[in-house]
Coordinates of N, CA, C and O in Angstrom, one line a residue:
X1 N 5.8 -4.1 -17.7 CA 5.2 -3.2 -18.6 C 5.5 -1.8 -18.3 O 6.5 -1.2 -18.4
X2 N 4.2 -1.3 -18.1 CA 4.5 0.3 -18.0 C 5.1 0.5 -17.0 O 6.2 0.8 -17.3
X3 N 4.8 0.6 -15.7 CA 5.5 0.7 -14.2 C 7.3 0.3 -14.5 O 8.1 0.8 -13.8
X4 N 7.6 -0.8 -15.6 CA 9.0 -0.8 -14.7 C 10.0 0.3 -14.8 O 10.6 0.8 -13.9
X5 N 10.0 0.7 -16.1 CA 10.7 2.2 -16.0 C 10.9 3.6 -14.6 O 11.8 4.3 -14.1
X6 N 9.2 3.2 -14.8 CA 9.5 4.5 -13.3 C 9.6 3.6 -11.8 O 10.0 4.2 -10.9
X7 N 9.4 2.4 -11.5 CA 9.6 1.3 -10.5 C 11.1 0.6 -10.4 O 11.6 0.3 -9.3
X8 N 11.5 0.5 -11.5 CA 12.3 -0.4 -11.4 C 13.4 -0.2 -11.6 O 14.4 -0.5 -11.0
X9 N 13.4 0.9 -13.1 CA 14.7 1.3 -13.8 C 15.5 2.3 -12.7 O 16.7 2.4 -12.3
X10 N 14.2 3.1 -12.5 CA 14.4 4.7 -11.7 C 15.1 4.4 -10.9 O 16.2 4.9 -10.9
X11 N 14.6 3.3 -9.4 CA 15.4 2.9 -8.9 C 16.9 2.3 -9.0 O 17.8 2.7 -8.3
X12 N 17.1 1.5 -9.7 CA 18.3 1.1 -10.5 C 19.4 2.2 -10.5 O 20.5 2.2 -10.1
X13 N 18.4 3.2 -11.3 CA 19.4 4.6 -11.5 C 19.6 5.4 -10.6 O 20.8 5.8 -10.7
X14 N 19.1 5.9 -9.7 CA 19.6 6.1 -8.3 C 20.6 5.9 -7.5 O 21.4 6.5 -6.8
X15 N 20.4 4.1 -7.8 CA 21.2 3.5 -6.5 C 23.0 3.4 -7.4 O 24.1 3.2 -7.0
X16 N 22.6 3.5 -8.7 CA 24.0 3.9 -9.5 C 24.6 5.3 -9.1 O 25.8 5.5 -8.7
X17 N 23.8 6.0 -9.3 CA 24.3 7.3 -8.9 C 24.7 7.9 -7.4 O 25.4 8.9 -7.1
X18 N 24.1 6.9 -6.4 CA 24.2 7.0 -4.8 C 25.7 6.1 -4.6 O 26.4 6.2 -3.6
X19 N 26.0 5.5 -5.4 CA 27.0 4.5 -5.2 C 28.2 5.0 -5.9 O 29.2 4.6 -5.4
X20 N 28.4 6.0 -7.2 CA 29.2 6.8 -8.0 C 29.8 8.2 -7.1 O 29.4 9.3 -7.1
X21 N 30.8 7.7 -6.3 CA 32.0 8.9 -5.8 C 31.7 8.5 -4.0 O 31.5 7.5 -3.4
X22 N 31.8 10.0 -3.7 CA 31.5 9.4 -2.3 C 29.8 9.3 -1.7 O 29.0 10.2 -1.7
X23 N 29.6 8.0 -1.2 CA 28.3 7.4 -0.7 C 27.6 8.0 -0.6 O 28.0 9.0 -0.1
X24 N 25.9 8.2 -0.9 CA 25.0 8.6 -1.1 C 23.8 8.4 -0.2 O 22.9 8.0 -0.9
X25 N 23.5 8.6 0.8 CA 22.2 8.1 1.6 C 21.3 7.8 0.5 O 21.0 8.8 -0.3
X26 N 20.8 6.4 0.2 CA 18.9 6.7 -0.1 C 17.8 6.1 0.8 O 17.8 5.0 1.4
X27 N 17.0 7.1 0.5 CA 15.9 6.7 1.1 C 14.5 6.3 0.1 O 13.7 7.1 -0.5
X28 N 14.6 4.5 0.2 CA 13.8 3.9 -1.0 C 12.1 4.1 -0.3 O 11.9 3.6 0.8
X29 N 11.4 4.6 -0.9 CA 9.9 4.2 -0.8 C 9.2 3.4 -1.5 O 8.6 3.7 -2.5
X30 N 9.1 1.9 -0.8 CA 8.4 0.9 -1.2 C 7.1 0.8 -0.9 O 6.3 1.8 -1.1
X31 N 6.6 -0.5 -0.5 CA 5.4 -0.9 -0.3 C 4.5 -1.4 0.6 O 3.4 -1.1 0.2
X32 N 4.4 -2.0 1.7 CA 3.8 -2.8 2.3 C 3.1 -4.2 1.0 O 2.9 -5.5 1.1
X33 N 2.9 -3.2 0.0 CA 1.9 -4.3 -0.6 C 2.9 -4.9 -1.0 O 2.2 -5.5 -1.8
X34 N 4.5 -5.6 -1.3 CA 5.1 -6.3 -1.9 C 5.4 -7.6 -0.7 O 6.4 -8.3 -0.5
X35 N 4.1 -7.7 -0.1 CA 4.6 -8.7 0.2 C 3.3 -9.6 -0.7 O 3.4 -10.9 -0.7
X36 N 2.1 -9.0 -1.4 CA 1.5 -9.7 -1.9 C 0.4 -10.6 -1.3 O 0.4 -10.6 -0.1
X37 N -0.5 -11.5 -1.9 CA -1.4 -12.2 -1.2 C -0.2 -13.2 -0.8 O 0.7 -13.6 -1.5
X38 N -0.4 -13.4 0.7 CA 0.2 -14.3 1.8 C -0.4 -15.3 1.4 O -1.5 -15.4 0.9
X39 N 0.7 -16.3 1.6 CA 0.5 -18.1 2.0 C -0.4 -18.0 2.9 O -0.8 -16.9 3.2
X40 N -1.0 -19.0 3.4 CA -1.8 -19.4 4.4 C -1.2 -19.8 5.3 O -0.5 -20.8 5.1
X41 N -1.3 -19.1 6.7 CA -0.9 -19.5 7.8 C 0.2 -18.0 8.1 O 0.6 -17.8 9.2
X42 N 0.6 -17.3 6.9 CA 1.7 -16.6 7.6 C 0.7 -15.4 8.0 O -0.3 -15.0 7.3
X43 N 1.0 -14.7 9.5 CA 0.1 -13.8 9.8 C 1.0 -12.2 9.6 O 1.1 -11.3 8.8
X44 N 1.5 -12.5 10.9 CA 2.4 -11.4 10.7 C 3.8 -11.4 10.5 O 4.7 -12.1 10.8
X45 N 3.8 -10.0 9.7 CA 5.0 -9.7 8.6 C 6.1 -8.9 9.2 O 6.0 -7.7 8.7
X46 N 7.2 -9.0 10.0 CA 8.1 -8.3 10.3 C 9.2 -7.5 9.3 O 9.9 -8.0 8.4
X47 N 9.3 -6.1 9.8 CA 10.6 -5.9 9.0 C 11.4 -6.4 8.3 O 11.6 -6.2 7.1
X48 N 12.2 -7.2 9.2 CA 13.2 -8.0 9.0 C 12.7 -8.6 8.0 O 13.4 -8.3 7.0
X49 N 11.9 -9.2 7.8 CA 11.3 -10.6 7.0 C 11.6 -10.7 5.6 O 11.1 -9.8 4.8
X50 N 12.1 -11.5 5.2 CA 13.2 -11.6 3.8 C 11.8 -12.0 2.7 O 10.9 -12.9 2.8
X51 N 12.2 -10.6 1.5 CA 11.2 -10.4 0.9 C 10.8 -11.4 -0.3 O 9.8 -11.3 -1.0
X52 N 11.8 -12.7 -0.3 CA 11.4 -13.6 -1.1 C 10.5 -14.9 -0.2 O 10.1 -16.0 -0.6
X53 N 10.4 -14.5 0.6 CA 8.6 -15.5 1.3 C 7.8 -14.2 1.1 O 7.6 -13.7 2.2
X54 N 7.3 -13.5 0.1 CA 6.7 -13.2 -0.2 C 5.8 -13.4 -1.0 O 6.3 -13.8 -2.1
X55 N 4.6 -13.3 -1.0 CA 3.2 -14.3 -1.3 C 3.3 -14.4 -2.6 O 4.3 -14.5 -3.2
X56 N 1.6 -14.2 -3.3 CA 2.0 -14.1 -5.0 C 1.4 -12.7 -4.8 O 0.4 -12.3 -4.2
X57 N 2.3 -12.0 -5.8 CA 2.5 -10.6 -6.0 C 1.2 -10.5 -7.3 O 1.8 -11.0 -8.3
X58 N -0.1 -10.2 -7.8 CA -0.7 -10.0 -8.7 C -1.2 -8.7 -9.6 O -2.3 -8.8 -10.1
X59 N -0.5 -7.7 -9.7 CA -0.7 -6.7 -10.1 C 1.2 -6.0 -10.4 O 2.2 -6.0 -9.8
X60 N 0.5 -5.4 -12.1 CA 2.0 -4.8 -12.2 C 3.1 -4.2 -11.2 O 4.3 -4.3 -11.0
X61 N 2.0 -3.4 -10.7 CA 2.7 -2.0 -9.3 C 3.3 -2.9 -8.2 O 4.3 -2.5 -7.6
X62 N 2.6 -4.2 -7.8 CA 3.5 -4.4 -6.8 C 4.7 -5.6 -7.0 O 5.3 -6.1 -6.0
X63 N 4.9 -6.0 -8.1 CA 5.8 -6.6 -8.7 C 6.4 -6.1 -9.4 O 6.8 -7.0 -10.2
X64 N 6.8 -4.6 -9.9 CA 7.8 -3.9 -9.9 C 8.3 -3.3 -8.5 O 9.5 -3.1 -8.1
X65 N 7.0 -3.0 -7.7 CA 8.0 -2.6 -6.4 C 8.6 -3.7 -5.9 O 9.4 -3.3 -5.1
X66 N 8.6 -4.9 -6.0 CA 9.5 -5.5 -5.1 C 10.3 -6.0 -5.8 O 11.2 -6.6 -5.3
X67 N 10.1 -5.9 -7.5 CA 11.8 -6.3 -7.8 C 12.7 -4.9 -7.5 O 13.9 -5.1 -7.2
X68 N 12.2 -3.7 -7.5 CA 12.8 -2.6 -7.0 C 13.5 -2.7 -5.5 O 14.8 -2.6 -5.4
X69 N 12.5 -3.1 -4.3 CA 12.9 -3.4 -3.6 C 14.2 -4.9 -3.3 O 15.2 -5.0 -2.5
X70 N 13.6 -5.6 -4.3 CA 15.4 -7.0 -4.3 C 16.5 -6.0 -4.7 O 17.6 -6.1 -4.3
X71 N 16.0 -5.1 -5.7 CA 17.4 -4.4 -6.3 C 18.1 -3.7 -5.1 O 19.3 -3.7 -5.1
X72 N 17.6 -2.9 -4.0 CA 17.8 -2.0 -3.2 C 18.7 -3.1 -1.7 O 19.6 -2.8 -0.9
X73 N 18.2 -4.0 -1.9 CA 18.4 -5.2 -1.1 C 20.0 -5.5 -1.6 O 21.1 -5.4 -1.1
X74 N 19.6 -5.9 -2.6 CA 21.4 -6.4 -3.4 C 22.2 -5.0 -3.1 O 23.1 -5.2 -2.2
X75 N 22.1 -3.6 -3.6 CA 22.7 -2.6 -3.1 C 23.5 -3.0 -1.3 O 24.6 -3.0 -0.7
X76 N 22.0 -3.3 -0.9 CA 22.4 -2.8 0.9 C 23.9 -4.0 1.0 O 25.0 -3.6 1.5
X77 N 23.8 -5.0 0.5 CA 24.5 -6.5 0.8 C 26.0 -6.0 0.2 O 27.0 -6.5 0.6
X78 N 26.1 -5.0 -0.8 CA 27.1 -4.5 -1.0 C 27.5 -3.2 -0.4 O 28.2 -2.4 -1.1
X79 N 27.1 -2.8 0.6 CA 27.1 -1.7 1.5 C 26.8 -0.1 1.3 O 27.2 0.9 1.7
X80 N 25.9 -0.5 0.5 CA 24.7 1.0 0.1 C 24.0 1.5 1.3 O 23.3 0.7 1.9
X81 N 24.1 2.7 1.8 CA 23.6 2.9 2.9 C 21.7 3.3 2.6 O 21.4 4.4 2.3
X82 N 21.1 2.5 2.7 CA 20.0 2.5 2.3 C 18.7 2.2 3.3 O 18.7 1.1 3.7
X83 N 17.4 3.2 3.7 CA 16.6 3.1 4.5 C 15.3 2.7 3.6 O 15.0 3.4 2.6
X84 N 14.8 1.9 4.0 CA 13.0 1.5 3.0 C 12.3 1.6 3.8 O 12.3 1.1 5.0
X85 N 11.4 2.5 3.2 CA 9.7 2.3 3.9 C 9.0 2.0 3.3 O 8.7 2.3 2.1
X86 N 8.5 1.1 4.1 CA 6.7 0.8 3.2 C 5.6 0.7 4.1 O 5.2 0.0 5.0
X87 N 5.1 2.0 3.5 CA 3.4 2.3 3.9 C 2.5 1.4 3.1 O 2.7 0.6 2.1
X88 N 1.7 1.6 3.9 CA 0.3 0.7 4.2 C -0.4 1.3 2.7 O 0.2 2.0 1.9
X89 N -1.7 0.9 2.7 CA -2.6 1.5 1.8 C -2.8 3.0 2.0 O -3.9 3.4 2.3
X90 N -1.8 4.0 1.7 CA -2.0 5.2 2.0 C -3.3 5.8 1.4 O -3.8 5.4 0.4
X91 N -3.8 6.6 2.1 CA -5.1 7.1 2.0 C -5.6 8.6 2.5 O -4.7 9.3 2.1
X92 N -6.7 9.5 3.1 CA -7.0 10.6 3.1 C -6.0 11.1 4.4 O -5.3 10.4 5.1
X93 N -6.1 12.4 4.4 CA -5.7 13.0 5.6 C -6.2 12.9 6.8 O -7.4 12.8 6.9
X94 N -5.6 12.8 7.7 CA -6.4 12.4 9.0 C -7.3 13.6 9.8 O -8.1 13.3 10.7
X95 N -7.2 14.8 9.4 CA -7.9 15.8 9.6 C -8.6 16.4 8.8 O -9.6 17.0 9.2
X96 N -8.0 16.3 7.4 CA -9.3 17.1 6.6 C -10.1 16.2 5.7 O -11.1 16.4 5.2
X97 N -9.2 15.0 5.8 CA -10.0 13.9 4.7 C -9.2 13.8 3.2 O -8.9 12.7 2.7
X98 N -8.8 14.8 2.5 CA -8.5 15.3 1.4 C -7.4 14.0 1.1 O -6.5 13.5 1.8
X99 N -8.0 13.7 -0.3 CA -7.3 11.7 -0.6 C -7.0 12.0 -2.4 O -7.2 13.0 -3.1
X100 N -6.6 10.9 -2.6 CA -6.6 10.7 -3.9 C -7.4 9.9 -4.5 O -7.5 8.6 -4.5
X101 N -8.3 10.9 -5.1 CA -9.5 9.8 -5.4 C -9.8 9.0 -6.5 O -10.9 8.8 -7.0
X102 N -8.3 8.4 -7.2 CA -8.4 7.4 -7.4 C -7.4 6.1 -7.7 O -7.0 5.4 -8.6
X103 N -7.5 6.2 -6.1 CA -7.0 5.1 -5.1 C -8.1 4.0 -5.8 O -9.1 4.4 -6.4
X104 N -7.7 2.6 -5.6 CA -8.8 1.9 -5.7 C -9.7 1.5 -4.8 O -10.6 0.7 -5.1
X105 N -9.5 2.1 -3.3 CA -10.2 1.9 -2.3 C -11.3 3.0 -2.3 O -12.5 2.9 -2.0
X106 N -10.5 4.0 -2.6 CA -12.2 5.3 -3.0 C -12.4 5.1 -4.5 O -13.5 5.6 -4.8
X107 N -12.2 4.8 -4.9 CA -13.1 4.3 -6.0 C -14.3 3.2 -6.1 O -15.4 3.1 -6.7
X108 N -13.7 2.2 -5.1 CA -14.6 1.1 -4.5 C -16.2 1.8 -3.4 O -17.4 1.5 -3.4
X109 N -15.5 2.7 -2.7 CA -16.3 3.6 -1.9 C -17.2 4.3 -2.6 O -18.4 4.3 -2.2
X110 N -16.7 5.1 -4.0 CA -17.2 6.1 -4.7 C -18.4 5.0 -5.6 O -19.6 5.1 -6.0
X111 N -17.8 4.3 -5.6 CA -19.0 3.0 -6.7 C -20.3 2.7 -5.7 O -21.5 2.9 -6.1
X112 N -20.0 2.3 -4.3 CA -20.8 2.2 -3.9 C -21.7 3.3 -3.8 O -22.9 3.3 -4.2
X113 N -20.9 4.1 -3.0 CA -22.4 5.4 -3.4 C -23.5 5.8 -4.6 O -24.7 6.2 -4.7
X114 N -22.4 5.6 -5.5 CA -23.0 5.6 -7.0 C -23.7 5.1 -7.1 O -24.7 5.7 -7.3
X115 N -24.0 3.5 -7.2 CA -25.1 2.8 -7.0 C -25.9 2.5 -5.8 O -26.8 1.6 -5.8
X116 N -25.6 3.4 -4.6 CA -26.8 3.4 -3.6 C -26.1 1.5 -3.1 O -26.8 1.0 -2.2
X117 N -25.6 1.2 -3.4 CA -25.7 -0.6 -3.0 C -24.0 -0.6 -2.0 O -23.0 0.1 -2.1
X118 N -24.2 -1.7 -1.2 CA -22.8 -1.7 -0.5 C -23.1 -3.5 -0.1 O -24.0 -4.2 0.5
X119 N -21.7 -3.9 -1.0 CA -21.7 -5.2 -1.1 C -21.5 -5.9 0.3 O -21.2 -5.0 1.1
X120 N -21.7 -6.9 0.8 CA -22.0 -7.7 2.1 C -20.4 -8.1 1.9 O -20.2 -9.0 1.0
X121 N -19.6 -7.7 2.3 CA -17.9 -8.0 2.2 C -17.3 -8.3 3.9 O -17.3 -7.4 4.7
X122 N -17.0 -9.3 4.0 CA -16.9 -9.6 5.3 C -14.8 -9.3 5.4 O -14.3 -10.3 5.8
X123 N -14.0 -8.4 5.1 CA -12.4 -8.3 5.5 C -12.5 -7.1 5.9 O -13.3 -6.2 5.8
X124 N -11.3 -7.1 6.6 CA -10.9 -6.1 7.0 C -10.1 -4.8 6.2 O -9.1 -5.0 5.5
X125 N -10.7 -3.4 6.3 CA -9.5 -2.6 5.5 C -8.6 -1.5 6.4 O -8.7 -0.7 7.3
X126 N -7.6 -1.9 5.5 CA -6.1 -1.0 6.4 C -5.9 0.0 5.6 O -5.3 -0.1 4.5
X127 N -6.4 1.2 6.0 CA -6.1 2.3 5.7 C -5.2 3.7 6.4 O -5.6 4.4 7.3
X128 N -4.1 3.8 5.9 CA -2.8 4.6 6.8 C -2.9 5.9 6.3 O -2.4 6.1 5.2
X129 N -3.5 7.1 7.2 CA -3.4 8.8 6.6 C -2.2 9.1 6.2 O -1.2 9.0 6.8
X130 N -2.3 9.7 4.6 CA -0.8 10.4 4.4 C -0.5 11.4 5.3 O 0.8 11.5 5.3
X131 N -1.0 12.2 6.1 CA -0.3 12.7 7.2 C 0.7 11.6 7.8 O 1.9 11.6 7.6
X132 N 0.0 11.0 8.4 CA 1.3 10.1 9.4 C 2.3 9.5 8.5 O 3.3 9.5 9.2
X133 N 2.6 9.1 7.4 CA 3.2 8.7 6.8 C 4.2 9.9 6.3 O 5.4 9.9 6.6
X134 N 3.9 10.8 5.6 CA 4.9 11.8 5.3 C 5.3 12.1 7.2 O 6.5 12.0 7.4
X135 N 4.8 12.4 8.0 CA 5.7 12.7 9.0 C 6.6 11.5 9.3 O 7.8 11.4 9.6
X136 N 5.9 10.9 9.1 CA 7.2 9.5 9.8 C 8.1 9.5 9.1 O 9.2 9.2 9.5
X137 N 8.0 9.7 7.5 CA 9.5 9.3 6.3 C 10.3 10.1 7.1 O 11.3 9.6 7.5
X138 N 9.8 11.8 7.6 CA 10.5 13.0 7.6 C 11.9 12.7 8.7 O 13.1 12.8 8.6
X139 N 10.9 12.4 9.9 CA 11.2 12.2 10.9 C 12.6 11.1 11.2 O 13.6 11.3 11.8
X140 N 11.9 10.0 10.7 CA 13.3 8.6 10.1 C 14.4 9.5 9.3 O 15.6 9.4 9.4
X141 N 13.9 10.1 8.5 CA 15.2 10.6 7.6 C 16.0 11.5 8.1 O 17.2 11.7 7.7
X142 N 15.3 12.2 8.9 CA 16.4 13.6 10.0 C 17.2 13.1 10.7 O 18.2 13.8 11.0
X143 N 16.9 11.7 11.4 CA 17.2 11.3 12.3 C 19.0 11.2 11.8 O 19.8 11.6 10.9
X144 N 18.9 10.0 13.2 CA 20.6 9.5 13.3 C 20.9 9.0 11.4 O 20.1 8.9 10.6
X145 N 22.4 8.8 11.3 CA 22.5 8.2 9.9 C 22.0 6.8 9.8 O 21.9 5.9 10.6
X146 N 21.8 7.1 8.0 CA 21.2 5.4 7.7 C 21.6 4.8 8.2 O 22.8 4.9 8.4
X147 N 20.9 3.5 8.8 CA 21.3 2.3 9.4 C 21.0 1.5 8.6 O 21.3 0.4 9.2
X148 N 20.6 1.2 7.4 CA 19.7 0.1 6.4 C 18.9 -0.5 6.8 O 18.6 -1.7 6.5
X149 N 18.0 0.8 8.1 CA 16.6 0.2 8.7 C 15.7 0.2 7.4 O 15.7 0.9 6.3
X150 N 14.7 -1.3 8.1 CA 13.4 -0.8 6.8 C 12.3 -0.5 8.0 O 12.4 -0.9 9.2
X151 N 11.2 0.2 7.6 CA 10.1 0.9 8.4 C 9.2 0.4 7.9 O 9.4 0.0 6.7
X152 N 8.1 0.3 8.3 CA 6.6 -0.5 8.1 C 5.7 0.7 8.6 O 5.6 1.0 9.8
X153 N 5.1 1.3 7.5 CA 4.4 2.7 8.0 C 2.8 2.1 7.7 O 2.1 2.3 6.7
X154 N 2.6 1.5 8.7 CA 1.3 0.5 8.1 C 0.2 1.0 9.5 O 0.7 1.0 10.7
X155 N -1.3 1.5 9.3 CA -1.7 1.4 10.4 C -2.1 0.4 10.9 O -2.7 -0.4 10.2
X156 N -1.9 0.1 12.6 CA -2.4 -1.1 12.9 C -3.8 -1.2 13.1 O -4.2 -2.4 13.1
X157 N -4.5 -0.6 13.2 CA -5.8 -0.6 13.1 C -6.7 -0.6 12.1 O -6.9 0.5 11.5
X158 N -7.4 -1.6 11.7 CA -8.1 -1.9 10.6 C -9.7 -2.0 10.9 O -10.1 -2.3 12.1
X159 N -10.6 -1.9 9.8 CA -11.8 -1.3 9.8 C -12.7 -2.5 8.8 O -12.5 -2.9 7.7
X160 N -13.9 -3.0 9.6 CA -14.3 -4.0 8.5 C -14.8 -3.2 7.5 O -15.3 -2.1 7.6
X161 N -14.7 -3.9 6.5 CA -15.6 -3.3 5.2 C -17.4 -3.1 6.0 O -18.0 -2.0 6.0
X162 N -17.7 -3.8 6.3 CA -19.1 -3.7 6.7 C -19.4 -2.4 7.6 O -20.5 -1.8 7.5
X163 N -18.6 -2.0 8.3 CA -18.3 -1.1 9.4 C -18.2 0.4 8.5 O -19.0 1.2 8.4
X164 N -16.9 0.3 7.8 CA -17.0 1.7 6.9 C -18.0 1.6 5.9 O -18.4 2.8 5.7
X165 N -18.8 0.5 5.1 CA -20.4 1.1 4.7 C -21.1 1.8 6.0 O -21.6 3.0 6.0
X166 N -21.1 1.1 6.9 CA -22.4 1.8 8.3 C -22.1 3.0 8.5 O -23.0 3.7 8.9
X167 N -20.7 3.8 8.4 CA -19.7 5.2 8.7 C -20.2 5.9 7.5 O -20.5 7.0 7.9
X168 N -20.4 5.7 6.4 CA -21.0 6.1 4.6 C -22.5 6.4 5.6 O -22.7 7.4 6.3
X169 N -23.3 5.2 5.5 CA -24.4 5.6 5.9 C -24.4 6.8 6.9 O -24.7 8.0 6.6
X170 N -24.0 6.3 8.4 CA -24.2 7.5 9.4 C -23.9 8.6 8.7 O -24.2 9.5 9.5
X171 N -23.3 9.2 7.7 CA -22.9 10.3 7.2 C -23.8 10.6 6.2 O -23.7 11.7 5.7
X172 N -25.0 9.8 5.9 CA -26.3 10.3 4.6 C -26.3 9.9 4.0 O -26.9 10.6 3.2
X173 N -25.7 8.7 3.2 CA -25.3 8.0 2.0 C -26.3 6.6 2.2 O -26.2 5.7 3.1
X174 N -27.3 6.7 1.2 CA -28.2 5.8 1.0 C -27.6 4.4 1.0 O -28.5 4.1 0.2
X175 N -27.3 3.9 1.0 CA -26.5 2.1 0.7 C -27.4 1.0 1.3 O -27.5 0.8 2.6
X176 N -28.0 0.2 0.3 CA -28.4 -1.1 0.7 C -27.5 -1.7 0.9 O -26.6 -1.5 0.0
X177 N -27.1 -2.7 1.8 CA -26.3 -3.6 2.0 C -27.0 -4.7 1.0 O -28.0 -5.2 1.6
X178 N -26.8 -5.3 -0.2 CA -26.7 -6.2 -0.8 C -25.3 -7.4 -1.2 O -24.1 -7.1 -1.3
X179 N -26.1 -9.0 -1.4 CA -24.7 -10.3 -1.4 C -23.9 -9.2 -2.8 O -24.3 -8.3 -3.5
X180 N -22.6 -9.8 -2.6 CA -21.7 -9.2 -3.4 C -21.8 -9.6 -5.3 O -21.1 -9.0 -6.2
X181 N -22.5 -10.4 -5.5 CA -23.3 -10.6 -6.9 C -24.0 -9.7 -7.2 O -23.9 -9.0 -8.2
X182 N -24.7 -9.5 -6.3 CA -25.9 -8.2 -6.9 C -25.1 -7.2 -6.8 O -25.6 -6.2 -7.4
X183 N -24.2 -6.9 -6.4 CA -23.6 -5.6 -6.7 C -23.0 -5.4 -7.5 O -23.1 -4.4 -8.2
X184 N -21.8 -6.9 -7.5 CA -21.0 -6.7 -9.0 C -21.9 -6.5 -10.1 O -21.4 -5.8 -11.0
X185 N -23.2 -7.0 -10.3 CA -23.6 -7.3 -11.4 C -24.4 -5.5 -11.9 O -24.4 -5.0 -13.1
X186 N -25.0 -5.1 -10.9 CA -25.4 -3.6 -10.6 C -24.3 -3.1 -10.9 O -24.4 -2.2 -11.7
X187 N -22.6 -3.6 -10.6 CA -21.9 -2.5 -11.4 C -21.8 -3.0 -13.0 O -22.1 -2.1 -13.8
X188 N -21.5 -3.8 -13.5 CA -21.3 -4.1 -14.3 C -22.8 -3.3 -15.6 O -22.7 -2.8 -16.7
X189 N -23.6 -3.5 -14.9 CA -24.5 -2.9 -15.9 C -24.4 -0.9 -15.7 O -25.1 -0.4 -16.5
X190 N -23.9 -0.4 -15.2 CA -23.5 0.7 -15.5 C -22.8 0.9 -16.2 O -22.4 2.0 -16.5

């Protein structure tokens, strides 16, 4: 739908234009999220890891990025010199905070405050500061020439949901911890 033009096409047209005369470095920015909700049992996801065991993809954005990504793939197999990163759930600054607020993770955040309620959610959330991520693209990209490395700009440290409501609270944010029914349903009636 909407996304493939600037996901999919854009890409496309790049890697035409990087390949028209003499070779072109690109440097693709993908996803972490194209690998999608995982099968069961697979844990961890290496670079290497061939992006068609990738789970089921359920949202437009990340099934344009990884047909973008197959396209960048077929390039490399014909000798496009090509580096991919894929960042994590990019998110606030790691010093000042300053995010985009509307990520669907602060928006999830922002809801809760809004209704004073914080759903009883037992997973873990991975959230990676665009600081570190803009330095790391920088840093890979200055470096030695393309190798057709791919980078995983993902942080490894993750935070339960239950944990970042108690961090909301210690910070003055009223939230009942309520079952996640009463909350959906509290949002839904807003």
């Amino acid at each position: 739908g909407q996304l493939r033009a600037a996901n999919l096409d854009g890409t496309a047209e790049i890697l035409r234009l990087a390949c028209h005369g003499p070779q072109t470095p690109v440097h693709h920015v993908s996803t972490y999220g194209i690998w999608g909700v995982p099968p069961a049992g697979h844990g961890v996801i290496r670079e290497d890891d061939d992006i068609m065991s990738a789970g089921r993809l359920v949202t437009g954005y990340v099934q344009t990025k990884w047909a973008a990504e197959h396209l960048v793939g077929q390039a490399r197999e014909r000798g496009a010199a090509v580096a991919v990163y894929r960042p994590g759930r990019v998110l606030g600054d790691s010093r000042t905070g300053a995010c985009l607020t509307t990520h669907f993770t602060t928006r999830v955040l922002k809801g809760c405050v809004q209704l004073g309620l914080a759903p009883l959610i037992d997973i873990d959330v991975e959230m990676t500061p665009v600081d570190y991520v803009a330095a790391a693209q920088v840093a890979i990209s200055l470096g030695a020439a393309i190798d057709g490395g791919t980078y995983h700009l993902v942080n490894p440290v993750k935070m339960r949901f239950n944990e970042l409501m108690d961090a909301l609270r210690e910070r003055g944010w009223p939230l009942e911890a309520v079952p996640v029914d009463r909350w959906w349903a509290a949002l839904n009636d807003c």
